[in-house]
Short mmCIF file of C-alpha atoms in Angstrom, two decimals:
data_model
loop_
_atom_site.label_atom_id
_atom_site.label_comp_id
_atom_site.label_asym_id
_atom_site.label_seq_id
_atom_site.Cartn_x
_atom_site.Cartn_y
_atom_site.Cartn_z
CA MET I 8 9.06 -17.84 -4.77
CA LYS I 9 5.28 -18.19 -4.80
CA LEU I 10 3.34 -19.23 -7.89
CA PRO I 11 2.12 -16.47 -10.23
CA ASN I 12 -1.54 -15.40 -10.07
CA LYS I 13 -1.79 -15.37 -13.86
CA ILE I 14 0.08 -16.98 -16.75
CA LYS I 15 -0.12 -16.97 -20.55
CA ILE I 16 -0.34 -20.20 -22.52
CA MET I 17 0.80 -20.05 -26.13
CA ASP I 18 -0.70 -22.85 -28.17
CA ILE I 19 1.77 -23.83 -30.90
CA THR I 20 -0.15 -26.77 -32.37
CA LEU I 21 -0.34 -25.15 -35.79
CA ARG I 22 3.45 -24.82 -36.03
CA ASP I 23 5.46 -27.23 -33.90
CA GLY I 24 2.54 -29.63 -33.63
CA LEU I 25 1.80 -29.98 -37.32
CA GLN I 26 5.41 -29.83 -38.52
CA HIS I 27 5.85 -33.41 -37.30
CA GLU I 28 2.78 -34.73 -39.13
CA GLU I 29 3.43 -36.96 -42.12
CA LYS I 30 0.35 -35.87 -44.02
CA PHE I 31 -0.57 -32.39 -45.22
CA ILE I 32 -3.32 -30.83 -43.12
CA PRO I 33 -5.68 -28.72 -45.28
CA THR I 34 -5.66 -24.96 -44.80
CA GLU I 35 -9.35 -25.06 -43.88
CA SER I 36 -8.59 -27.43 -41.00
CA LYS I 37 -5.76 -25.23 -39.74
CA LEU I 38 -8.00 -22.19 -39.89
CA TYR I 39 -10.76 -24.08 -38.06
CA ILE I 40 -8.36 -24.96 -35.23
CA ALA I 41 -7.11 -21.37 -35.02
CA ASN I 42 -10.63 -19.97 -34.77
CA ARG I 43 -11.65 -22.48 -32.11
CA LEU I 44 -8.51 -21.67 -30.08
CA ILE I 45 -9.41 -17.99 -30.15
CA GLU I 46 -12.99 -18.78 -29.09
CA ALA I 47 -11.59 -20.83 -26.18
CA GLY I 48 -9.65 -17.80 -24.92
CA PHE I 49 -6.14 -18.28 -26.30
CA LYS I 50 -4.47 -14.91 -26.85
CA SER I 51 -1.17 -16.27 -28.22
CA ILE I 52 -1.00 -18.69 -31.15
CA GLU I 53 2.03 -19.83 -33.13
CA VAL I 54 0.75 -20.21 -36.67
CA GLY I 55 3.50 -21.70 -38.83
CA THR I 56 6.88 -21.22 -40.45
CA PHE I 57 8.30 -19.50 -43.50
CA SER I 58 10.94 -22.22 -43.94
CA HIS I 59 11.36 -23.45 -47.53
CA ILE I 60 8.63 -25.88 -48.57
CA LYS I 61 11.20 -28.45 -49.74
CA TYR I 62 12.06 -28.87 -46.05
CA VAL I 63 8.60 -28.36 -44.53
CA PRO I 64 5.84 -28.78 -47.14
CA GLN I 65 3.31 -28.76 -44.28
CA PHE I 66 3.52 -24.96 -44.48
CA LYS I 67 3.23 -24.43 -48.22
CA ASP I 68 -0.02 -22.60 -47.39
CA ILE I 69 1.42 -20.28 -44.70
CA GLU I 70 0.56 -17.02 -46.51
CA GLU I 71 -2.97 -18.19 -47.32
CA LEU I 72 -3.53 -19.19 -43.70
CA LEU I 73 -2.15 -15.93 -42.28
CA LEU I 74 -4.31 -13.82 -44.57
CA ALA I 75 -7.41 -15.78 -43.54
CA LEU I 76 -6.87 -15.49 -39.77
CA PRO I 77 -9.11 -13.12 -37.80
CA LYS I 78 -7.57 -9.66 -37.41
CA ASN I 79 -8.25 -9.73 -33.70
CA GLU I 80 -6.15 -7.11 -31.91
CA ASP I 81 -6.34 -9.11 -28.67
CA VAL I 82 -4.67 -12.14 -30.28
CA GLU I 83 -0.93 -12.33 -30.90
CA TYR I 84 0.21 -14.38 -33.89
CA THR I 85 3.73 -15.81 -34.04
CA VAL I 86 5.60 -17.22 -37.04
CA LEU I 87 8.97 -18.93 -37.35
CA ALA I 88 11.51 -17.33 -39.71
CA LEU I 89 14.99 -18.76 -39.33
CA ASN I 90 16.96 -17.12 -42.13
CA LYS I 91 17.06 -13.89 -44.14
CA LYS I 92 14.83 -15.22 -46.90
CA ALA I 93 12.21 -16.35 -44.38
CA CYS I 94 12.35 -12.94 -42.68
CA GLU I 95 11.83 -11.25 -46.05
CA ARG I 96 8.83 -13.49 -46.72
CA THR I 97 7.44 -12.53 -43.30
CA ILE I 98 7.56 -8.82 -44.11
CA ALA I 99 6.14 -9.46 -47.59
CA ALA I 100 3.18 -11.27 -46.02
CA ILE I 101 2.56 -8.30 -43.72
CA ASP I 102 2.63 -6.00 -46.73
CA LYS I 103 -0.10 -8.17 -48.28
CA GLY I 104 -2.27 -7.76 -45.18
CA ALA I 105 -1.21 -10.56 -42.83
CA LYS I 106 -1.22 -9.87 -39.09
CA ILE I 107 2.11 -11.01 -37.61
CA ASP I 108 2.95 -9.78 -34.14
CA ARG I 109 5.86 -11.90 -33.01
CA VAL I 110 8.66 -13.59 -34.95
CA LEU I 111 10.77 -16.47 -33.69
CA CYS I 112 13.88 -15.99 -35.77
CA GLY I 113 16.85 -17.45 -33.94
CA GLN I 114 17.30 -21.14 -33.18
CA LEU I 115 20.41 -20.90 -31.05
CA ALA I 116 21.12 -24.42 -29.86
CA THR I 117 23.76 -24.52 -27.15
CA SER I 118 24.82 -27.86 -28.63
CA GLU I 119 26.97 -27.18 -31.66
CA ALA I 120 26.31 -30.71 -32.95
CA TYR I 121 22.58 -29.93 -32.97
CA ALA I 122 23.19 -26.57 -34.65
CA LYS I 123 25.23 -28.18 -37.41
CA LYS I 124 22.68 -30.94 -38.00
CA ASN I 125 19.56 -28.75 -37.98
CA MET I 126 20.75 -25.37 -39.25
CA ASN I 127 24.06 -26.31 -40.87
CA ARG I 128 25.71 -23.48 -38.93
CA THR I 129 28.44 -23.08 -36.34
CA HIS I 130 27.61 -21.09 -33.21
CA GLU I 131 29.44 -18.06 -34.57
CA GLU I 132 27.53 -18.26 -37.86
CA LEU I 133 24.21 -18.61 -36.05
CA PHE I 134 24.74 -15.46 -34.01
CA ASP I 135 26.06 -13.45 -36.97
CA GLU I 136 22.98 -14.38 -38.99
CA ALA I 137 20.63 -13.80 -36.07
CA LYS I 138 22.02 -10.30 -35.46
CA GLU I 139 21.27 -9.30 -39.06
CA ASN I 140 17.79 -10.81 -38.94
CA VAL I 141 16.85 -9.11 -35.67
CA LYS I 142 17.82 -5.71 -37.09
CA TYR I 143 15.97 -6.38 -40.34
CA LEU I 144 12.77 -7.37 -38.55
CA HIS I 145 12.91 -4.45 -36.12
CA ASP I 146 13.60 -2.02 -38.98
CA ASN I 147 10.49 -3.36 -40.71
CA GLY I 148 8.18 -2.87 -37.77
CA ILE I 149 8.24 -6.18 -35.87
CA LYS I 150 8.16 -5.32 -32.17
CA LYS I 151 8.72 -8.80 -30.73
CA VAL I 152 11.65 -10.75 -32.14
CA VAL I 153 12.37 -13.95 -30.23
CA ALA I 154 15.41 -16.21 -29.91
CA ASN I 155 15.07 -19.91 -29.15
CA VAL I 156 17.90 -20.90 -26.85
CA GLY I 157 17.70 -24.65 -27.17
CA THR I 158 19.28 -27.90 -25.93
CA ILE I 159 19.73 -26.15 -22.58
CA PHE I 160 19.48 -29.30 -20.48
CA GLY I 161 20.62 -31.88 -23.02
CA CYS I 162 20.80 -32.67 -26.71
CA PRO I 163 19.43 -35.65 -28.68
CA VAL I 164 22.52 -35.48 -30.93
CA GLN I 165 25.36 -34.55 -28.58
CA GLY I 166 24.05 -35.65 -25.19
CA LYS I 167 25.06 -33.48 -22.22
CA VAL I 168 25.63 -29.77 -22.75
CA PRO I 169 27.12 -27.53 -20.02
CA ILE I 170 24.34 -25.39 -18.50
CA GLU I 171 26.73 -22.44 -18.50
CA LYS I 172 26.32 -22.34 -22.27
CA ALA I 173 22.66 -21.39 -21.84
CA TYR I 174 23.50 -18.40 -19.63
CA GLU I 175 26.11 -17.33 -22.18
CA PHE I 176 23.62 -17.65 -25.04
CA ALA I 177 20.95 -15.72 -23.14
CA GLU I 178 23.36 -12.84 -22.60
CA LYS I 179 24.43 -12.82 -26.26
CA SER I 180 20.81 -12.98 -27.42
CA PHE I 181 19.82 -9.87 -25.49
CA GLU I 182 23.05 -8.12 -26.51
CA ILE I 183 22.30 -8.48 -30.23
CA GLY I 184 18.77 -7.16 -29.83
CA PHE I 185 16.33 -10.01 -29.20
CA ASP I 186 13.27 -8.90 -27.23
CA GLU I 187 12.51 -12.29 -25.73
CA ILE I 188 14.06 -15.72 -25.24
CA GLU I 189 12.20 -18.98 -25.66
CA HIS I 190 14.11 -21.30 -23.34
CA SER I 191 13.82 -24.78 -24.82
CA ASP I 192 14.24 -28.32 -23.56
CA THR I 193 14.29 -30.15 -26.89
CA ASP I 194 15.21 -33.44 -25.25
CA GLY I 195 12.59 -33.28 -22.47
CA ILE I 196 15.27 -34.33 -20.04
CA ALA I 197 15.19 -31.60 -17.38
CA ASP I 198 13.96 -32.56 -13.93
CA PRO I 199 12.01 -30.03 -11.79
CA GLU I 200 14.94 -29.14 -9.53
CA THR I 201 17.22 -28.43 -12.50
CA VAL I 202 14.53 -26.29 -14.12
CA TYR I 203 13.89 -24.33 -10.93
CA ASN I 204 17.60 -23.66 -10.40
CA TYR I 205 18.10 -22.63 -14.03
CA PHE I 206 15.20 -20.17 -14.13
CA SER I 207 15.97 -18.80 -10.68
CA LYS I 208 19.34 -17.74 -12.07
CA ILE I 209 17.82 -16.46 -15.33
CA MET I 210 15.18 -14.40 -13.51
CA GLU I 211 17.87 -13.00 -11.22
CA LEU I 212 19.85 -11.86 -14.26
CA TYR I 213 16.86 -10.74 -16.37
CA PRO I 214 13.85 -10.23 -14.06
CA ASP I 215 11.39 -8.89 -16.66
CA THR I 216 8.97 -11.83 -17.06
CA SER I 217 7.88 -10.63 -20.53
CA LYS I 218 11.35 -11.52 -21.81
CA HIS I 219 11.04 -15.26 -21.14
CA SER I 220 9.01 -18.27 -22.24
CA PHE I 221 9.47 -22.01 -21.71
CA HIS I 222 9.22 -24.70 -24.37
CA VAL I 223 9.42 -28.36 -23.32
CA HIS I 224 9.10 -31.47 -25.47
CA ASP I 225 7.43 -33.89 -23.06
CA ILE I 226 9.37 -36.94 -24.21
CA ARG I 227 10.05 -38.38 -20.76
CA GLY I 228 6.84 -37.37 -18.98
CA MET I 229 8.41 -34.59 -16.92
CA GLY I 230 6.96 -31.67 -18.85
CA MET I 231 4.19 -30.68 -16.44
CA THR I 232 6.52 -30.84 -13.44
CA ALA I 233 9.09 -28.79 -15.38
CA TYR I 234 6.45 -26.13 -16.08
CA TYR I 235 5.40 -26.12 -12.42
CA ALA I 236 9.02 -25.63 -11.35
CA ALA I 237 9.45 -22.82 -13.87
CA MET I 238 6.32 -21.10 -12.53
CA LYS I 239 7.79 -21.32 -9.03
CA ALA I 240 10.87 -19.53 -10.38
CA GLY I 241 8.78 -16.75 -11.94
CA VAL I 242 8.16 -17.81 -15.57
CA THR I 243 4.69 -16.87 -16.87
CA LEU I 244 4.63 -17.83 -20.58
CA PHE I 245 4.51 -21.46 -21.70
CA ASP I 246 4.29 -23.31 -25.04
CA THR I 247 1.86 -26.21 -25.43
CA THR I 248 0.25 -28.29 -28.18
CA LEU I 249 -3.11 -30.01 -28.41
CA GLY I 250 -2.73 -33.73 -27.84
CA GLY I 251 0.97 -33.25 -27.11
CA ILE I 252 1.75 -33.47 -30.83
CA GLY I 253 4.86 -32.07 -32.48
CA GLY I 254 8.56 -32.61 -32.65
CA GLN I 255 11.14 -32.80 -35.37
CA VAL I 256 10.11 -31.70 -38.85
CA ALA I 257 8.59 -34.63 -40.77
CA ASN I 258 10.79 -36.29 -43.38
CA ILE I 259 7.83 -37.83 -45.20
CA VAL I 260 4.71 -35.87 -46.14
CA ASP I 261 1.77 -37.46 -47.97
CA GLY I 262 3.90 -40.51 -48.70
CA VAL I 263 6.70 -38.51 -50.32
CA PRO I 264 10.17 -38.37 -48.69
CA VAL I 265 11.30 -34.78 -48.10
CA LYS I 266 14.43 -33.20 -46.64
CA GLY I 267 12.89 -32.26 -43.31
CA ALA I 268 15.65 -32.24 -40.72
CA GLY I 269 17.02 -35.64 -41.64
CA GLU I 270 16.58 -38.85 -39.69
CA TYR I 271 14.37 -38.67 -36.60
CA TYR I 272 16.15 -38.39 -33.25
CA PHE I 273 13.67 -40.48 -31.29
CA ASP I 274 11.97 -43.81 -31.93
CA THR I 275 9.11 -43.09 -29.57
CA LYS I 276 5.41 -42.31 -29.75
CA ARG I 277 5.63 -39.01 -27.87
CA THR I 278 7.93 -36.27 -29.16
CA GLY I 279 5.67 -33.23 -28.84
CA LEU I 280 5.09 -30.49 -26.32
CA VAL I 281 3.40 -30.39 -22.94
CA GLU I 282 -0.27 -31.04 -23.71
CA THR I 283 -2.48 -27.94 -23.87
CA CYS I 284 -5.65 -29.24 -22.19
CA ASP I 285 -3.79 -30.96 -19.35
CA PHE I 286 -1.73 -27.87 -18.54
CA VAL I 287 -4.79 -25.60 -18.71
CA SER I 288 -6.63 -27.96 -16.37
CA MET I 289 -3.78 -28.10 -13.86
CA CYS I 290 -3.37 -24.32 -13.73
CA ASN I 291 -7.08 -23.60 -13.46
CA ARG I 292 -7.41 -26.03 -10.57
CA MET I 293 -4.51 -24.38 -8.81
CA GLY I 294 -6.22 -21.00 -9.05
CA ILE I 295 -3.73 -19.67 -11.60
CA GLU I 296 -5.61 -17.56 -14.12
CA THR I 297 -5.21 -18.71 -17.73
CA GLY I 298 -8.27 -17.18 -19.41
CA ILE I 299 -8.85 -20.51 -21.18
CA ASP I 300 -12.19 -22.33 -21.30
CA GLU I 301 -11.37 -25.96 -20.46
CA GLU I 302 -14.43 -27.48 -22.07
CA LYS I 303 -13.83 -25.64 -25.33
CA SER I 304 -10.13 -26.56 -25.43
CA ASN I 305 -11.01 -30.22 -24.78
CA LYS I 306 -13.43 -30.18 -27.72
CA ILE I 307 -10.76 -28.74 -30.01
CA CYS I 308 -8.43 -31.61 -29.08
CA GLN I 309 -11.19 -34.13 -29.77
CA THR I 310 -11.74 -32.54 -33.19
CA LEU I 311 -8.00 -32.62 -33.92
CA GLU I 312 -8.03 -36.36 -33.24
CA ARG I 313 -10.59 -36.75 -36.02
CA ILE I 314 -8.61 -34.50 -38.36
CA LEU I 315 -5.42 -36.49 -37.80
CA GLY I 316 -7.20 -39.85 -37.67
CA ARG I 317 -5.74 -41.12 -34.39
CA ASP I 318 -5.99 -40.86 -30.62
CA LEU I 319 -3.86 -38.13 -29.08
CA ALA I 320 -1.98 -37.97 -25.78
CA SER I 321 -4.34 -35.82 -23.72
CA PHE I 322 -5.52 -37.06 -20.35
CA THR I 323 -8.02 -34.27 -19.81
CA SER I 324 -9.78 -34.14 -23.16
CA SER I 325 -10.38 -37.91 -23.11
CA ILE I 326 -12.08 -38.07 -19.69
CA LYS I 327 -15.61 -39.46 -19.89
CA TYR I 328 -17.71 -39.76 -16.73
CA VAL I 329 -19.87 -42.85 -16.47
CA ASN I 330 -22.87 -41.13 -14.87
CA GLN I 331 -22.90 -37.92 -16.90
#
């Protein structure tokens, strides 16, 4: 299959990126990043989570941030809401005036060990809860409710997971009412051939491209090749973060131990997503329309480095020409 002429890049720095940070990032900084992303051309931004602040204090300001975001009809805002209480908080925020267009409400890890560690649920319990949440969100006006089918290619807790589980979970997700599936490689372990074969089968079963996105933690350096392979198979929506930040929820914030998701899975410097600026640059150079201004996105990453106080893992935003 040929490459698509146009793709959509969803920047999820404000959610997955910042959830791994061990210091609280001020609301004003989050809002600054959001506004600069919109100015750079991003039409899809994942803003944060309604998870309980005892687990993720990074998002204690989620309502304040949502209410302050531009009410731009061309921009789609996504939040994470993994249980009934979080879904109720989502609808309450909308009632207060927040613009929320898309809700990621099911983390359906094909690895039961991962599900038990992160969500404290069995597979059966996860799907039962997800079915109720999907109905609740649809009944309250949310038009895009998304399931995360995770650990497709491997699990940091369990190890190998049969790929057949992912096809089974995709079918169940659509059966219970999800509008879209975020296919996730939490372990960053999938090689390009495996990704291409997986999505070729998925797109054969469910050919509507609007029903699929891809989410890769670039832990082993194969993220860009995985995204390229997915594009070849027909996928057109991809998650990225500035500087490749993100990963497991932090278990220390501002020097205070918190519940988070327990002990970290990886003892490595890179646990986040495919890097935004690098992926934008690759696609633009291949003639694939992204709608993103490279120079502006590079500057946002440079600013984020100053906000976080460290160098980030972006090849593109750090390029400096000697004679320019």
